[in-house]
Short mmCIF file of C-alpha atoms and ligand atoms in Angstrom, two decimals:
data_model
loop_
_atom_site.label_atom_id
_atom_site.label_comp_id
_atom_site.label_asym_id
_atom_site.label_seq_id
_atom_site.Cartn_x
_atom_site.Cartn_y
_atom_site.Cartn_z
CA UNK A 1 91.78 57.79 12.34
CA UNK A 2 89.58 59.75 13.94
CA UNK A 3 86.34 60.28 11.84
CA UNK A 4 87.62 58.15 9.37
CA UNK A 5 84.83 56.11 7.38
CA UNK A 6 85.47 52.19 8.42
CA UNK A 7 82.10 50.67 7.10
CA UNK A 8 78.51 50.83 5.91
CA UNK A 9 75.81 49.04 8.26
CA UNK A 10 73.93 47.15 5.37
CA UNK A 11 71.39 44.31 5.49
CA UNK A 12 67.75 44.10 4.56
CA UNK A 13 65.70 47.52 4.49
CA UNK A 14 62.35 46.62 6.41
CA UNK A 15 59.30 48.47 7.91
CA UNK A 16 58.70 48.31 11.84
CA UNK A 17 55.83 46.15 10.71
CA UNK A 18 57.82 43.99 9.67
CA UNK A 19 60.07 44.27 12.70
CA UNK A 20 57.91 43.07 15.17
CA UNK A 21 56.96 40.31 12.49
CA UNK A 22 60.97 39.31 12.87
CA UNK A 23 61.25 39.92 16.22
CA UNK A 24 58.60 37.49 16.94
CA UNK A 25 60.11 35.05 14.51
CA UNK A 26 63.90 35.56 15.68
CA UNK A 27 62.55 35.04 19.55
CA UNK A 28 60.53 31.72 18.44
CA UNK A 29 64.24 30.38 17.28
CA UNK A 30 65.68 31.39 20.39
CA UNK A 31 67.51 34.11 19.46
CA UNK A 32 69.01 36.20 21.66
CA UNK A 33 71.82 38.49 19.74
CA UNK A 34 70.15 41.94 18.16
CA UNK A 35 70.89 42.90 14.59
CA UNK A 36 68.03 44.88 13.62
CA UNK A 37 69.18 48.93 13.53
CA UNK A 38 66.77 51.68 13.22
CA UNK A 39 67.47 54.56 10.28
CA UNK A 40 65.05 57.08 11.17
CA UNK A 41 61.92 54.84 13.03
CA UNK A 42 60.47 53.71 9.71
CA UNK A 43 63.20 51.79 8.52
CA UNK A 44 65.27 49.25 9.77
CA UNK A 45 68.46 47.55 8.72
CA UNK A 46 67.89 44.08 9.67
CA UNK A 47 71.23 42.29 9.15
CA UNK A 48 70.52 39.04 10.92
CA UNK A 49 70.26 37.41 7.56
CA UNK A 50 72.18 39.26 5.46
CA UNK A 51 74.10 41.95 5.79
CA UNK A 52 78.24 43.77 5.44
CA UNK A 53 80.55 43.04 8.47
CA UNK A 54 79.32 45.63 10.67
CA UNK A 55 77.19 43.75 12.02
CA UNK A 56 79.35 42.01 14.09
CA UNK A 57 80.43 45.18 16.12
CA UNK A 58 79.61 45.04 19.76
CA UNK A 59 78.43 47.78 21.79
CA UNK A 60 80.65 50.05 24.17
CA UNK A 61 80.13 52.34 26.79
CA UNK A 62 83.08 53.69 26.09
CA UNK A 63 83.13 52.96 22.11
CA UNK A 64 86.07 53.68 20.04
CA UNK A 65 83.83 54.09 16.58
CA UNK A 66 80.25 55.52 16.08
CA UNK A 67 77.63 55.25 14.31
CA UNK A 68 76.24 58.12 11.18
CA UNK A 69 73.48 58.77 9.23
CA UNK A 70 74.22 60.36 5.39
CA UNK A 71 71.93 60.62 2.59
CA UNK A 72 73.78 59.87 -0.68
CA UNK A 73 72.03 60.72 -3.68
CA UNK A 74 68.74 60.24 -1.58
CA UNK A 75 69.22 57.37 0.25
CA UNK A 76 69.75 57.14 3.69
CA UNK A 77 73.00 55.24 4.71
CA UNK A 78 74.40 54.17 7.53
CA UNK A 79 78.32 54.07 7.98
CA UNK A 80 80.61 53.17 11.22
CA UNK A 81 83.53 55.84 11.34
CA UNK A 82 86.11 55.82 13.83
CA UNK A 83 86.10 58.38 16.88
CA UNK A 84 89.56 57.75 17.57
CA UNK A 85 92.51 56.34 16.60
CA UNK A 86 92.47 52.45 16.40
CA UNK A 87 95.37 50.49 16.48
CA UNK A 88 95.35 47.33 14.25
CA UNK A 89 94.04 44.18 16.60
CA UNK A 90 91.78 46.47 18.34
CA UNK A 91 88.13 45.82 18.56
CA UNK A 92 85.89 48.00 17.13
CA UNK A 93 82.59 49.19 19.33
CA UNK A 94 79.92 51.63 18.97
CA UNK A 95 76.91 53.00 21.81
CA UNK A 96 74.19 50.86 20.39
CA UNK A 97 72.00 53.15 22.05
CA UNK A 98 69.77 50.17 22.88
CA UNK A 99 65.65 51.28 23.32
CA UNK A 100 63.12 48.93 24.48
CA UNK A 101 59.90 48.09 22.90
CA UNK A 102 59.25 44.92 24.23
CA UNK A 103 60.15 43.71 27.83
CA UNK A 104 62.61 41.20 28.00
CA UNK A 105 66.04 39.27 29.41
CA UNK A 106 68.15 41.93 29.93
CA UNK A 107 71.60 41.81 28.52
CA UNK A 108 74.48 41.67 30.85
CA UNK A 109 77.10 44.71 29.26
CA UNK A 110 80.13 42.92 28.46
CA UNK A 111 81.92 45.92 27.45
CA UNK A 112 84.35 46.38 30.99
CA UNK A 113 84.06 50.16 30.49
CA UNK A 114 84.85 51.72 33.56
CA UNK A 115 81.58 53.80 33.05
CA UNK A 116 79.56 50.82 32.27
CA UNK A 117 75.76 51.09 32.47
CA UNK A 118 75.82 46.88 33.05
CA UNK A 119 73.01 46.26 30.94
CA UNK A 120 72.59 47.19 27.43
CA UNK A 121 69.64 49.54 26.97
CA UNK A 122 69.74 50.87 30.65
CA UNK A 123 69.86 54.07 29.94
CA UNK A 124 66.95 53.67 28.03
CA UNK A 125 63.60 55.05 29.59
CA UNK A 126 61.01 51.66 28.97
CA UNK A 127 64.11 49.72 30.31
CA UNK A 128 64.46 52.09 33.98
CA UNK A 129 60.47 52.08 34.48
CA UNK A 130 60.60 48.21 34.02
CA UNK A 131 63.82 47.16 36.00
CA UNK A 132 64.10 49.90 38.43
CA UNK A 133 62.71 51.61 41.45
CA UNK A 134 63.24 55.41 42.43
CA UNK A 135 64.41 56.13 45.35
CA UNK A 136 62.99 58.61 46.97
CA UNK A 137 65.41 62.01 46.90
CA UNK A 138 67.31 59.82 44.94
CA UNK A 139 68.24 59.26 40.97
CA UNK A 140 69.23 56.38 41.53
CA UNK A 141 68.17 53.10 40.21
CA UNK A 142 67.45 49.79 42.11
CA UNK A 143 68.42 46.63 39.58
CA UNK A 144 65.66 44.55 40.75
CA UNK A 145 65.15 40.70 40.73
CA UNK A 146 65.95 40.15 36.45
CA UNK A 147 66.32 37.15 34.53
CA UNK A 148 69.99 37.69 32.64
CA UNK A 149 70.66 36.95 29.37
CA UNK A 150 74.76 36.38 28.71
CA UNK A 151 76.17 36.40 25.35
CA UNK A 152 78.92 34.48 25.80
CA UNK A 153 76.71 31.99 26.93
CA UNK A 154 76.12 30.98 23.62
CA UNK A 155 78.59 28.64 22.07
CA UNK A 156 77.00 28.17 18.59
CA UNK A 157 75.74 30.93 16.14
CA UNK A 158 72.19 29.98 15.14
CA UNK A 159 70.67 28.80 11.93
CA UNK A 160 67.55 30.37 10.90
CA UNK A 161 65.22 29.25 8.02
CA UNK A 162 67.98 27.87 6.32
CA UNK A 163 70.02 30.35 6.31
CA UNK A 164 74.06 30.42 7.04
CA UNK A 165 75.86 32.03 9.66
CA UNK A 166 72.20 33.35 11.25
CA UNK A 167 71.71 35.81 14.22
CA UNK A 168 69.41 37.68 16.04
CA UNK A 169 68.16 41.16 16.55
CA UNK A 170 64.87 42.40 17.47
CA UNK A 171 64.68 46.28 17.44
CA UNK A 172 65.72 49.43 19.15
CA UNK A 173 65.18 52.80 19.45
CA UNK A 174 67.39 55.71 21.05
CA UNK A 175 66.01 57.26 24.51
CA UNK A 176 68.28 60.46 23.90
CA UNK A 177 68.51 61.10 27.44
CA UNK A 178 71.91 59.88 27.66
CA UNK A 179 72.06 60.33 31.41
CA UNK A 180 74.80 58.80 33.91
CA UNK A 181 73.67 56.55 36.92
CA UNK A 182 74.28 53.98 39.34
CA UNK A 183 73.30 50.45 39.63
CA UNK A 184 72.91 48.56 42.29
CA UNK A 185 71.92 44.76 42.14
CA UNK A 186 69.80 43.94 45.13
CA UNK A 187 66.82 41.48 46.36
CA UNK A 188 64.96 44.02 47.01
CA UNK A 189 61.25 43.52 48.51
CA UNK A 190 60.04 46.23 46.63
CA UNK A 191 61.02 44.23 43.60
CA UNK A 192 58.01 45.25 41.02
CA UNK A 193 55.62 42.24 39.98
CA UNK A 194 57.35 40.02 36.80
CA UNK A 195 56.28 40.13 33.56
CA UNK A 196 56.40 37.87 30.99
CA UNK A 197 59.30 38.14 29.20
CA UNK A 198 58.34 38.39 25.20
CA UNK A 199 60.68 39.73 23.36
CA UNK A 200 63.81 41.86 23.33
CA UNK A 201 65.43 45.32 22.45
CA UNK A 202 66.34 46.31 18.93
CA UNK A 203 69.40 48.82 18.08
CA UNK A 204 69.41 51.69 16.71
CA UNK A 205 72.04 53.34 14.90
CA UNK A 206 73.38 56.69 16.66
CA UNK A 207 72.53 59.14 13.82
CA UNK A 208 73.36 62.20 15.59
CA UNK A 209 75.61 63.57 12.83
CA UNK A 210 73.29 63.21 9.51
CA UNK A 211 74.96 64.90 6.33
CA UNK A 212 73.67 65.48 3.58
CA UNK A 213 73.28 65.13 -0.19
CA UNK A 214 77.23 63.41 0.17
CA UNK A 215 77.87 61.65 -3.09
CA UNK A 216 80.36 59.38 -0.99
CA UNK A 217 80.73 56.36 -1.91
CA UNK A 218 80.77 53.83 1.06
CA UNK A 219 82.21 50.90 -0.08
CA UNK A 220 80.05 48.40 0.84
CA UNK A 221 77.03 49.06 -1.60
CA UNK A 222 73.36 49.33 -1.68
CA UNK A 223 71.51 47.72 1.62
CA UNK A 224 69.73 44.57 -0.05
C1 SAM B 1 75.05 43.46 16.52
S1 SAM B 1 75.02 41.84 17.26
C2 SAM B 1 77.27 41.83 17.84
C3 SAM B 1 77.74 40.89 17.18
C4 SAM B 1 77.48 39.52 17.88
N1 SAM B 1 78.34 39.58 18.80
C5 SAM B 1 78.10 38.23 17.31
O1 SAM B 1 78.95 37.94 17.55
O2 SAM B 1 77.28 37.96 16.21
C6 SAM B 1 74.55 42.54 19.25
C7 SAM B 1 74.75 41.63 20.30
O3 SAM B 1 75.96 41.12 20.54
C8 SAM B 1 75.54 40.84 21.94
N2 SAM B 1 76.55 42.18 22.21
C9 SAM B 1 77.13 43.40 21.52
N3 SAM B 1 77.78 43.90 22.47
C10 SAM B 1 77.22 43.59 23.69
C11 SAM B 1 78.17 43.61 25.16
N4 SAM B 1 78.60 45.22 25.05
N5 SAM B 1 78.10 42.84 26.11
C12 SAM B 1 77.00 42.25 25.99
N6 SAM B 1 76.72 41.66 24.39
C13 SAM B 1 76.62 42.14 23.60
C14 SAM B 1 73.86 41.28 22.37
O4 SAM B 1 73.80 39.84 21.91
C15 SAM B 1 73.56 41.82 21.23
O5 SAM B 1 72.06 41.82 20.67
#
């Protein structure tokens, strides 16, 4: 049912400084998936090593769920809520609003939506600045020669530091732009000089709906 609470995003609550350290560590372990959500730019939820099942929800450009921040007993919590009626067996998805803090391999979006942006984070400013060339008098982008990571290439789940079921993350930030655009693969000679891929993007909860002082129990307990 639309508006229904589904699950809380739980994990380790960490600072941006810690996000940077962990992102580098995850990168060094060749962990490609991102499991870090920005709560407010200061606090981040990292569910790479521990967290709720929300960590397994994939992104879609046409999602059936959305994230929402709630203040519960003075503490900011992030929940996943249904945007529409969802039938049993349907995959849950939400819009990641990926943002890039560092340049890295681009992740091809596999959501399959008609309005798909083709790459995770394709709407954010840094992605566009790095990957696209503006055409004169045109507001479209041209995708240049990009390293692409396809998450379906991963056959096994990485293990981090002796923990089981480890996953990877890096970071994010919302773009706040939300413009629609078209991407055109090309081998254009206008390609920018290739920068060495370092870290990748982070993902942030869509925090458009903050509900204050709701003493709602979101069932999953406190973030660890
Ligand atoms: C929070 S995890 C989602 C769960 C992850 N797919 C898993 O199996 O553990 C986020 C990562 O999943 C992958 N992912 C999520 N949505 C995707 C999409 N629409 N297209 C491609 N990869 C996606 C990306 O690698 C992303 O960094």
